[in-house]
């Protein structure tokens, strides 16, 4: 009833678009009441008139309603045929919504007919259309947000200009007030200033006399401080000499002790080979040069002339030649380790010598593995042997281990010993902050 009244009104107003829309709604009512014979022609007539008069939205909706009605009646091929023509027009007019609805119905119709290939093709096109719809919606949202953002920016600029204007007016008013207050204050303060200048002149005379007395007192204090400083320097010099003697003794024990231990092992395994004698002579010469270097600079020259990893490898090879212990050295990364500060290299080499000396004396090991790793700024040394081991709770700390501990403390590192009887020994040394350690050294 209401639709019929609306039809009359739209005709009186000559509003064809509204009239066609109402006719579609009336056809929908007929379909809902089961009057398919009445709904079909109304849909067809309305959508054809809409196409002729250029009302694409009504035409697409009418086509979709016709196809759905055919689908409900089981005429799937007719539904697909009608949708195909309308779908082409929808593509020409870029009507993505109708394309989406049309493809959904097409895929269902193909599915009902068992034509899964075309159903799959329709679904593929449907996903493309949905993605295009989503893209356009997102672009519209982005564009709207950009407009809002630009509007807000312009409002901020306007507010900023208004605030600047108010600030300038306030500054001008303040400057005028300050000038007036300054003139009045200057007149008020001028007379007391003259009185203060007179008092200040008298104070200067008094201060001059006090300064002379203070200068005499300061002179006496300076003399006292100089004498105290001289005493401190003498004390520091004596303490430095004692510390230097202690350090030289430690260097001699670690360096010469390690080399002599190797020489002792080679002598014990010596038979009648001239090559072994050459090795011993070379090691004796190296020991002599080491003592000479320590006595002058405490830094062996070989650290300046050779790569650090090569020196450690040579040391390991010299021990392995005795056939008593096989030493394997694994540095990583090799090039980075060779670039470590020379002072750190010297300390590491001394620690390795002392560790090897202790192993040769007590461990009765056949194999020793040395792993030296530098990760970031953290240096780690892992010294492992397969010897007889010992009980870490009962074993007393000898001078060798004390020297190692002292050197590690000097490098700001940590020492961990893992050992038990008949299971070998693992010694882990960590230096967490190499740059800081080099700086403090």
CSV table of C-alpha atoms in Angstrom, one decimal:
chain,number,residue,atom,x,y,z
A,1,UNK,CA,0.0,0.0,0.0
A,2,UNK,CA,2.7,2.5,0.9
A,3,UNK,CA,4.8,1.6,-2.1
A,4,UNK,CA,1.8,2.2,-4.4
A,5,UNK,CA,1.3,5.7,-2.8
A,6,UNK,CA,5.1,6.3,-3.3
A,7,UNK,CA,4.7,5.3,-7.0
A,8,UNK,CA,1.9,7.9,-7.5
A,9,UNK,CA,4.0,10.6,-5.7
A,10,UNK,CA,7.2,9.8,-7.7
A,11,UNK,CA,5.1,10.1,-11.0
A,12,UNK,CA,3.7,13.4,-9.9
A,13,UNK,CA,7.2,14.7,-9.2
A,14,UNK,CA,8.5,13.1,-12.4
A,15,UNK,CA,11.3,11.4,-10.4
A,16,UNK,CA,12.1,8.3,-12.6
A,17,UNK,CA,15.0,7.1,-10.5
A,18,UNK,CA,12.8,6.8,-7.4
A,19,UNK,CA,10.0,5.3,-9.4
A,20,UNK,CA,12.3,2.5,-10.7
A,21,UNK,CA,13.6,1.9,-7.2
A,22,UNK,CA,10.1,1.5,-5.8
A,23,UNK,CA,9.2,-0.9,-8.6
A,24,UNK,CA,12.1,-3.1,-7.6
A,25,UNK,CA,10.9,-3.1,-4.0
A,26,UNK,CA,7.4,-4.1,-5.1
A,27,UNK,CA,8.9,-7.0,-7.1
A,28,UNK,CA,10.8,-8.0,-4.0
A,29,UNK,CA,7.5,-8.2,-2.1
A,30,UNK,CA,6.0,-10.5,-4.8
A,31,UNK,CA,9.1,-12.7,-4.6
A,32,UNK,CA,8.8,-12.9,-0.8
A,33,UNK,CA,5.1,-13.8,-1.2
A,34,UNK,CA,6.1,-16.6,-3.6
A,35,UNK,CA,4.6,-14.9,-6.7
A,36,UNK,CA,7.6,-15.7,-8.9
A,37,UNK,CA,5.6,-15.3,-12.1
A,38,UNK,CA,4.8,-11.7,-11.1
A,39,UNK,CA,8.3,-11.0,-9.8
A,40,UNK,CA,10.3,-12.1,-12.9
A,41,UNK,CA,8.7,-9.7,-15.4
A,42,UNK,CA,8.8,-6.8,-13.0
A,43,UNK,CA,12.5,-7.3,-12.4
A,44,UNK,CA,13.2,-7.6,-16.1
A,45,UNK,CA,11.2,-4.6,-17.1
A,46,UNK,CA,12.6,-2.4,-14.3
A,47,UNK,CA,16.2,-3.3,-14.9
A,48,UNK,CA,15.9,-2.8,-18.7
A,49,UNK,CA,14.3,0.6,-18.3
A,50,UNK,CA,17.0,1.6,-15.8
A,51,UNK,CA,19.7,0.6,-18.3
A,52,UNK,CA,18.1,2.7,-21.1
A,53,UNK,CA,17.8,5.7,-18.8
A,54,UNK,CA,21.3,5.4,-17.4
A,55,UNK,CA,20.5,4.4,-13.9
A,56,UNK,CA,23.3,1.8,-13.5
A,57,UNK,CA,22.9,1.1,-9.8
A,58,UNK,CA,19.2,0.1,-10.3
A,59,UNK,CA,20.1,-1.9,-13.4
A,60,UNK,CA,22.8,-3.9,-11.6
A,61,UNK,CA,20.5,-4.5,-8.6
A,62,UNK,CA,17.7,-5.7,-10.9
A,63,UNK,CA,20.0,-8.0,-12.7
A,64,UNK,CA,21.3,-9.4,-9.4
A,65,UNK,CA,17.7,-10.0,-8.2
A,66,UNK,CA,16.8,-11.8,-11.4
A,67,UNK,CA,19.8,-14.0,-11.2
A,68,UNK,CA,19.1,-14.8,-7.5
A,69,UNK,CA,15.5,-15.8,-8.4
A,70,UNK,CA,16.7,-18.1,-11.2
A,71,UNK,CA,19.2,-19.5,-8.7
A,72,UNK,CA,16.5,-20.2,-6.2
A,73,UNK,CA,14.4,-22.0,-8.9
A,74,UNK,CA,17.4,-24.1,-9.9
A,75,UNK,CA,18.0,-22.5,-13.3
A,76,UNK,CA,21.7,-22.1,-12.6
A,77,UNK,CA,22.8,-21.8,-16.3
A,78,UNK,CA,20.2,-19.0,-16.9
A,79,UNK,CA,21.4,-17.2,-13.7
A,80,UNK,CA,25.0,-17.4,-14.9
A,81,UNK,CA,24.1,-16.1,-18.4
A,82,UNK,CA,22.2,-13.1,-17.0
A,83,UNK,CA,25.0,-12.3,-14.6
A,84,UNK,CA,27.6,-12.5,-17.3
A,85,UNK,CA,26.1,-9.7,-19.3
A,86,UNK,CA,25.5,-7.5,-16.3
A,87,UNK,CA,29.0,-8.3,-15.0
A,88,UNK,CA,30.6,-7.0,-18.2
A,89,UNK,CA,28.6,-3.7,-17.8
A,90,UNK,CA,29.7,-3.5,-14.2
A,91,UNK,CA,33.3,-3.8,-15.2
A,92,UNK,CA,32.8,-1.0,-17.8
A,93,UNK,CA,31.2,1.2,-15.2
A,94,UNK,CA,33.7,0.2,-12.5
A,95,UNK,CA,31.0,-1.0,-10.1
A,96,UNK,CA,33.0,-3.1,-7.7
A,97,UNK,CA,30.1,-3.9,-5.3
A,98,UNK,CA,28.0,-5.4,-8.1
A,99,UNK,CA,31.0,-7.3,-9.4
A,100,UNK,CA,31.5,-8.8,-6.0
A,101,UNK,CA,27.9,-9.8,-5.5
A,102,UNK,CA,27.7,-11.1,-9.1
A,103,UNK,CA,30.9,-13.3,-8.7
A,104,UNK,CA,29.6,-14.8,-5.5
A,105,UNK,CA,26.4,-15.9,-7.1
A,106,UNK,CA,28.2,-17.1,-10.3
A,107,UNK,CA,30.6,-19.3,-8.2
A,108,UNK,CA,27.7,-20.8,-6.3
A,109,UNK,CA,25.8,-21.5,-9.6
A,110,UNK,CA,28.9,-23.2,-11.1
A,111,UNK,CA,29.3,-25.2,-7.9
A,112,UNK,CA,25.7,-26.4,-8.1
A,113,UNK,CA,26.2,-27.5,-11.7
A,114,UNK,CA,29.4,-29.3,-10.7
A,115,UNK,CA,31.5,-27.0,-12.9
A,116,UNK,CA,34.3,-26.5,-10.3
A,117,UNK,CA,36.8,-25.1,-12.7
A,118,UNK,CA,34.6,-22.1,-13.5
A,119,UNK,CA,33.6,-21.9,-9.9
A,120,UNK,CA,37.3,-21.6,-9.0
A,121,UNK,CA,37.9,-19.0,-11.7
A,122,UNK,CA,34.9,-17.0,-10.4
A,123,UNK,CA,36.3,-17.2,-6.8
A,124,UNK,CA,39.7,-16.0,-8.1
A,125,UNK,CA,38.1,-13.0,-9.7
A,126,UNK,CA,36.1,-12.4,-6.5
A,127,UNK,CA,39.3,-12.3,-4.4
A,128,UNK,CA,40.7,-9.8,-6.9
A,129,UNK,CA,37.6,-7.6,-6.7
A,130,UNK,CA,37.5,-7.8,-2.9
A,131,UNK,CA,41.1,-6.8,-2.7
A,132,UNK,CA,40.4,-3.8,-5.0
A,133,UNK,CA,37.4,-2.8,-2.9
A,134,UNK,CA,39.6,-3.0,0.3
A,135,UNK,CA,42.3,-1.0,-1.4
A,136,UNK,CA,40.0,1.8,-2.5
A,137,UNK,CA,38.4,1.9,1.0
A,138,UNK,CA,41.8,2.2,2.5
A,139,UNK,CA,42.8,4.9,0.0
A,140,UNK,CA,39.6,6.8,0.9
A,141,UNK,CA,40.3,6.5,4.6
A,142,UNK,CA,43.9,7.6,4.1
A,143,UNK,CA,42.8,10.5,2.0
A,144,UNK,CA,40.3,11.5,4.6
A,145,UNK,CA,42.9,11.3,7.3
A,146,UNK,CA,45.3,13.4,5.2
A,147,UNK,CA,42.6,16.0,4.8
A,148,UNK,CA,42.0,16.0,8.6
A,149,UNK,CA,45.7,16.1,9.2
A,150,UNK,CA,46.1,19.1,6.9
A,151,UNK,CA,43.2,20.8,8.5
A,152,UNK,CA,44.6,20.3,12.0
A,153,UNK,CA,48.0,21.6,10.8
A,154,UNK,CA,46.4,24.7,9.4
A,155,UNK,CA,44.5,25.2,12.6
A,156,UNK,CA,47.7,24.8,14.5
A,157,UNK,CA,49.4,27.4,12.3
A,158,UNK,CA,46.5,29.9,12.9
A,159,UNK,CA,46.6,29.3,16.6
A,160,UNK,CA,50.4,29.7,16.6
A,161,UNK,CA,50.2,33.0,14.8
A,162,UNK,CA,47.5,34.2,17.2
A,163,UNK,CA,49.7,33.1,20.1
A,164,UNK,CA,52.7,34.9,18.7
A,165,UNK,CA,50.7,38.1,18.3
A,166,UNK,CA,49.5,37.9,21.9
A,167,UNK,CA,53.0,37.2,23.1
A,168,UNK,CA,54.5,40.2,21.2
A,169,UNK,CA,51.8,42.5,22.6
A,170,UNK,CA,52.5,41.2,26.1
A,171,UNK,CA,56.3,41.7,25.6
A,172,UNK,CA,55.8,45.3,24.4
A,173,UNK,CA,53.6,46.0,27.4
A,174,UNK,CA,56.1,44.4,29.7
A,175,UNK,CA,59.0,46.3,28.2
A,176,UNK,CA,57.2,49.6,28.7
A,177,UNK,CA,56.5,48.7,32.4
A,178,UNK,CA,60.1,47.7,32.9
A,179,UNK,CA,61.4,50.9,31.4
A,180,UNK,CA,59.2,53.0,33.7
A,181,UNK,CA,60.1,50.9,36.7
A,182,UNK,CA,63.8,51.1,35.8
A,183,UNK,CA,63.7,54.9,35.7
A,184,UNK,CA,61.9,55.2,39.0
A,185,UNK,CA,64.2,52.7,40.6
A,186,UNK,CA,67.3,54.4,39.3
A,187,UNK,CA,66.3,57.6,41.0
A,188,UNK,CA,65.5,55.8,44.2
A,189,UNK,CA,68.8,53.9,44.3
A,190,UNK,CA,71.2,56.6,43.2
A,191,UNK,CA,71.5,58.3,46.6
A,192,UNK,CA,72.1,55.1,48.6
A,193,UNK,CA,74.7,54.0,46.0
A,194,UNK,CA,76.7,57.1,46.7
A,195,UNK,CA,76.6,56.3,50.4
A,196,UNK,CA,77.6,52.7,49.7
A,197,UNK,CA,80.6,53.8,47.5
A,198,UNK,CA,81.9,55.8,50.5
A,199,UNK,CA,81.5,52.8,52.8
A,200,UNK,CA,83.1,50.5,50.1
A,201,UNK,CA,86.1,52.8,49.9
A,202,UNK,CA,86.7,52.5,53.6
A,203,UNK,CA,86.2,48.7,53.4
A,204,UNK,CA,88.8,48.5,50.6
A,205,UNK,CA,91.4,50.0,52.8
A,206,UNK,CA,90.6,47.5,55.6
A,207,UNK,CA,90.6,44.7,53.1
A,208,UNK,CA,94.1,45.7,51.8
A,209,UNK,CA,95.6,45.3,55.2
A,210,UNK,CA,93.8,41.9,55.7
A,211,UNK,CA,95.1,40.7,52.3
A,212,UNK,CA,98.7,41.4,53.3
A,213,UNK,CA,98.2,39.3,56.4
A,214,UNK,CA,96.5,36.6,54.5
A,215,UNK,CA,99.3,36.5,51.9
A,216,UNK,CA,101.8,35.8,54.6
A,217,UNK,CA,99.6,33.0,56.0
A,218,UNK,CA,99.2,31.5,52.5
A,219,UNK,CA,102.9,31.6,51.9
A,220,UNK,CA,103.5,29.6,55.1
A,221,UNK,CA,100.8,27.1,54.0
A,222,UNK,CA,102.4,26.6,50.5
A,223,UNK,CA,105.7,25.9,52.1
A,224,UNK,CA,104.0,23.3,54.4
A,225,UNK,CA,102.2,21.7,51.4
A,226,UNK,CA,105.5,21.5,49.4
A,227,UNK,CA,107.2,19.7,52.2
A,228,UNK,CA,104.3,17.3,52.5
A,229,UNK,CA,104.3,16.7,48.8
A,230,UNK,CA,108.0,15.9,48.8
A,231,UNK,CA,107.4,13.3,51.5
A,232,UNK,CA,104.6,11.7,49.5
A,233,UNK,CA,106.7,11.5,46.4
A,234,UNK,CA,109.5,9.9,48.3
A,235,UNK,CA,107.1,7.4,49.8
A,236,UNK,CA,105.5,6.7,46.4
A,237,UNK,CA,108.9,6.2,44.8
A,238,UNK,CA,109.8,3.6,47.5
A,239,UNK,CA,106.5,1.8,47.1
A,240,UNK,CA,106.9,1.8,43.3
A,241,UNK,CA,110.4,0.3,43.5
A,242,UNK,CA,109.0,-2.5,45.8
A,243,UNK,CA,106.1,-3.2,43.4
A,244,UNK,CA,108.5,-3.2,40.4
A,245,UNK,CA,110.8,-5.8,42.1
A,246,UNK,CA,107.7,-8.0,42.8
A,247,UNK,CA,106.5,-7.7,39.2
A,248,UNK,CA,110.0,-8.6,37.7
A,249,UNK,CA,110.1,-11.6,40.0
A,250,UNK,CA,106.7,-12.8,38.8
A,251,UNK,CA,107.7,-12.2,35.1
A,252,UNK,CA,110.9,-14.3,35.6
A,253,UNK,CA,109.0,-17.1,37.2
A,254,UNK,CA,106.3,-17.3,34.6
A,255,UNK,CA,108.4,-16.7,31.4
A,256,UNK,CA,111.5,-18.6,32.2
A,257,UNK,CA,109.7,-21.3,34.1
A,258,UNK,CA,107.5,-22.1,31.1
A,259,UNK,CA,110.4,-22.3,28.7
A,260,UNK,CA,112.6,-24.3,31.0
A,261,UNK,CA,109.8,-26.8,31.6
A,262,UNK,CA,109.7,-27.4,27.8
A,263,UNK,CA,113.5,-27.8,27.6
A,264,UNK,CA,113.4,-30.3,30.5
A,265,UNK,CA,110.8,-32.4,28.7
A,266,UNK,CA,112.8,-32.3,25.4
A,267,UNK,CA,116.0,-33.4,27.2
A,268,UNK,CA,114.1,-36.3,28.9
A,269,UNK,CA,113.0,-37.5,25.5
A,270,UNK,CA,116.3,-36.9,23.7
A,271,UNK,CA,117.9,-39.8,21.9
A,272,UNK,CA,120.6,-39.3,19.3
A,273,UNK,CA,119.0,-36.9,16.9
A,274,UNK,CA,120.8,-33.7,15.8
A,275,UNK,CA,117.4,-32.1,15.0
A,276,UNK,CA,116.3,-32.3,18.7
A,277,UNK,CA,119.6,-30.7,19.7
A,278,UNK,CA,118.9,-27.8,17.4
A,279,UNK,CA,115.4,-27.4,18.9
A,280,UNK,CA,116.9,-27.3,22.4
A,281,UNK,CA,119.5,-24.8,21.3
A,282,UNK,CA,116.9,-22.5,19.8
A,283,UNK,CA,114.7,-22.7,22.9
A,284,UNK,CA,117.7,-21.9,25.1
A,285,UNK,CA,118.5,-18.9,22.9
A,286,UNK,CA,114.8,-17.8,23.1
A,287,UNK,CA,114.9,-18.1,26.9
A,288,UNK,CA,118.1,-15.9,27.0
A,289,UNK,CA,116.4,-13.3,24.7
A,290,UNK,CA,113.3,-13.4,26.9
A,291,UNK,CA,115.3,-12.7,30.1
A,292,UNK,CA,117.1,-9.9,28.3
A,293,UNK,CA,113.8,-8.3,27.1
A,294,UNK,CA,112.2,-8.6,30.5
A,295,UNK,CA,115.2,-6.9,32.1
A,296,UNK,CA,114.8,-3.9,29.8
A,297,UNK,CA,111.1,-3.4,28.9
A,298,UNK,CA,109.3,-6.4,30.4
A,299,UNK,CA,107.6,-6.9,27.0
A,300,UNK,CA,109.3,-9.5,24.8
A,301,UNK,CA,110.2,-8.3,21.3
A,302,UNK,CA,108.6,-11.3,19.7
A,303,UNK,CA,105.1,-9.9,20.4
A,304,UNK,CA,106.0,-6.9,18.3
A,305,UNK,CA,107.4,-8.9,15.4
A,306,UNK,CA,105.0,-11.8,15.1
A,307,UNK,CA,101.2,-12.4,15.1
A,308,UNK,CA,100.0,-13.4,18.6
A,309,UNK,CA,98.2,-16.6,17.4
A,310,UNK,CA,101.4,-17.7,15.6
A,311,UNK,CA,103.4,-17.3,18.8
A,312,UNK,CA,100.9,-19.4,20.7
A,313,UNK,CA,100.9,-22.0,17.9
A,314,UNK,CA,104.7,-22.2,18.0
A,315,UNK,CA,104.6,-22.6,21.7
A,316,UNK,CA,102.1,-25.4,21.4
A,317,UNK,CA,104.2,-27.1,18.6
A,318,UNK,CA,107.3,-26.9,20.7
A,319,UNK,CA,105.5,-28.8,23.5
A,320,UNK,CA,104.0,-31.3,21.1
A,321,UNK,CA,107.4,-32.2,19.7
A,322,UNK,CA,108.3,-33.9,22.9
A,323,UNK,CA,105.6,-36.5,22.2
A,324,UNK,CA,104.7,-36.3,25.9
A,325,UNK,CA,101.7,-34.0,25.4
A,326,UNK,CA,99.8,-33.2,22.2
A,327,UNK,CA,98.7,-29.5,22.3
A,328,UNK,CA,95.9,-28.2,20.0
A,329,UNK,CA,95.3,-24.4,19.7
A,330,UNK,CA,91.9,-23.1,18.4
A,331,UNK,CA,91.7,-19.3,18.1
A,332,UNK,CA,88.5,-17.6,16.8
A,333,UNK,CA,88.4,-15.2,15.1
A,334,UNK,CA,92.1,-15.3,14.4
A,335,UNK,CA,92.6,-11.9,12.8
A,336,UNK,CA,90.7,-10.1,15.5
A,337,UNK,CA,92.7,-11.8,18.3
A,338,UNK,CA,95.9,-10.8,16.6
A,339,UNK,CA,94.8,-7.1,16.9
A,340,UNK,CA,94.4,-7.3,20.7
A,341,UNK,CA,96.5,-4.8,22.6
A,342,UNK,CA,100.1,-6.0,23.1
A,343,UNK,CA,99.8,-5.7,26.9
A,344,UNK,CA,96.9,-8.1,26.9
A,345,UNK,CA,98.7,-10.5,24.5
A,346,UNK,CA,101.7,-10.6,26.9
A,347,UNK,CA,99.6,-11.3,29.9
A,348,UNK,CA,97.7,-14.1,28.0
A,349,UNK,CA,100.9,-15.7,26.8
A,350,UNK,CA,102.3,-15.7,30.4
A,351,UNK,CA,99.0,-17.3,31.7
A,352,UNK,CA,99.2,-20.0,29.0
A,353,UNK,CA,102.9,-20.7,29.9
A,354,UNK,CA,102.0,-21.0,33.5
A,355,UNK,CA,99.0,-23.3,32.8
A,356,UNK,CA,101.1,-25.5,30.5
A,357,UNK,CA,103.9,-25.7,33.2
A,358,UNK,CA,101.4,-26.8,35.8
A,359,UNK,CA,99.9,-29.4,33.4
A,360,UNK,CA,103.3,-30.8,32.5
A,361,UNK,CA,104.3,-31.0,36.2
A,362,UNK,CA,101.2,-32.5,37.7
A,363,UNK,CA,98.5,-33.5,35.3
A,364,UNK,CA,100.1,-36.5,33.5
A,365,UNK,CA,97.9,-35.6,30.5
A,366,UNK,CA,98.3,-36.9,26.9
A,367,UNK,CA,96.2,-34.1,25.2
A,368,UNK,CA,95.7,-30.4,25.9
A,369,UNK,CA,93.1,-28.3,24.0
A,370,UNK,CA,93.4,-24.5,24.1
A,371,UNK,CA,90.4,-22.4,22.9
A,372,UNK,CA,90.7,-18.6,22.6
A,373,UNK,CA,87.6,-16.8,21.5
A,374,UNK,CA,86.8,-13.1,21.1
A,375,UNK,CA,83.1,-12.3,20.8
A,376,UNK,CA,82.3,-8.6,20.7
A,377,UNK,CA,84.4,-7.1,23.5
A,378,UNK,CA,84.5,-10.3,25.7
A,379,UNK,CA,87.6,-12.5,25.6
A,380,UNK,CA,87.4,-16.1,26.8
A,381,UNK,CA,90.2,-18.7,27.3
A,382,UNK,CA,89.4,-22.4,27.8
A,383,UNK,CA,92.3,-24.6,28.8
A,384,UNK,CA,91.4,-28.4,28.9
A,385,UNK,CA,93.5,-31.5,29.6
A,386,UNK,CA,92.7,-35.2,29.9
A,387,UNK,CA,95.0,-35.7,32.9
A,388,UNK,CA,94.5,-37.2,36.3
A,389,UNK,CA,92.7,-34.2,37.6
A,390,UNK,CA,92.5,-33.2,41.3
A,391,UNK,CA,90.0,-32.4,44.1
A,392,UNK,CA,89.6,-28.6,43.9
A,393,UNK,CA,88.4,-28.5,47.6
A,394,UNK,CA,91.5,-30.3,49.0
A,395,UNK,CA,94.2,-29.1,46.6
A,396,UNK,CA,96.4,-26.3,47.9
A,397,UNK,CA,97.0,-23.3,45.7
A,398,UNK,CA,100.7,-23.2,44.5
A,399,UNK,CA,102.7,-20.2,43.3
A,400,UNK,CA,101.9,-20.9,39.7
A,401,UNK,CA,98.1,-20.7,40.3
A,402,UNK,CA,98.6,-17.7,42.5
A,403,UNK,CA,100.5,-15.9,39.7
A,404,UNK,CA,97.7,-16.8,37.2
A,405,UNK,CA,95.1,-15.5,39.6
A,406,UNK,CA,97.1,-12.3,40.1
A,407,UNK,CA,97.3,-11.7,36.3
A,408,UNK,CA,93.6,-12.4,35.8
A,409,UNK,CA,92.7,-9.9,38.5
A,410,UNK,CA,95.0,-7.4,36.8
A,411,UNK,CA,93.0,-8.0,33.5
A,412,UNK,CA,89.7,-7.5,35.4
A,413,UNK,CA,88.8,-11.1,34.5
A,414,UNK,CA,87.4,-14.2,36.3
A,415,UNK,CA,88.8,-17.7,36.8
A,416,UNK,CA,86.8,-20.9,37.1
A,417,UNK,CA,88.4,-24.4,37.6
A,418,UNK,CA,86.4,-27.6,37.0
A,419,UNK,CA,88.3,-30.7,37.9
A,420,UNK,CA,87.9,-34.0,39.7
A,421,UNK,CA,90.2,-37.1,40.1
A,422,UNK,CA,90.7,-39.2,37.0
A,423,UNK,CA,88.5,-36.8,34.9
A,424,UNK,CA,90.9,-34.2,33.7
A,425,UNK,CA,90.8,-30.4,34.3
A,426,UNK,CA,89.0,-27.5,32.6
A,427,UNK,CA,90.1,-24.0,33.3
A,428,UNK,CA,87.9,-21.1,32.0
A,429,UNK,CA,89.0,-17.5,32.0
A,430,UNK,CA,86.7,-14.7,31.1
A,431,UNK,CA,87.6,-11.0,30.4
A,432,UNK,CA,84.2,-9.3,30.0
A,433,UNK,CA,85.2,-5.8,29.0
A,434,UNK,CA,88.4,-5.8,26.9
A,435,UNK,CA,88.4,-2.1,26.0
A,436,UNK,CA,88.0,-1.0,29.6
A,437,UNK,CA,90.8,-3.4,30.6
A,438,UNK,CA,93.2,-2.0,28.0
A,439,UNK,CA,92.4,1.5,29.1
A,440,UNK,CA,93.1,0.8,32.8
A,441,UNK,CA,96.3,-1.1,31.9
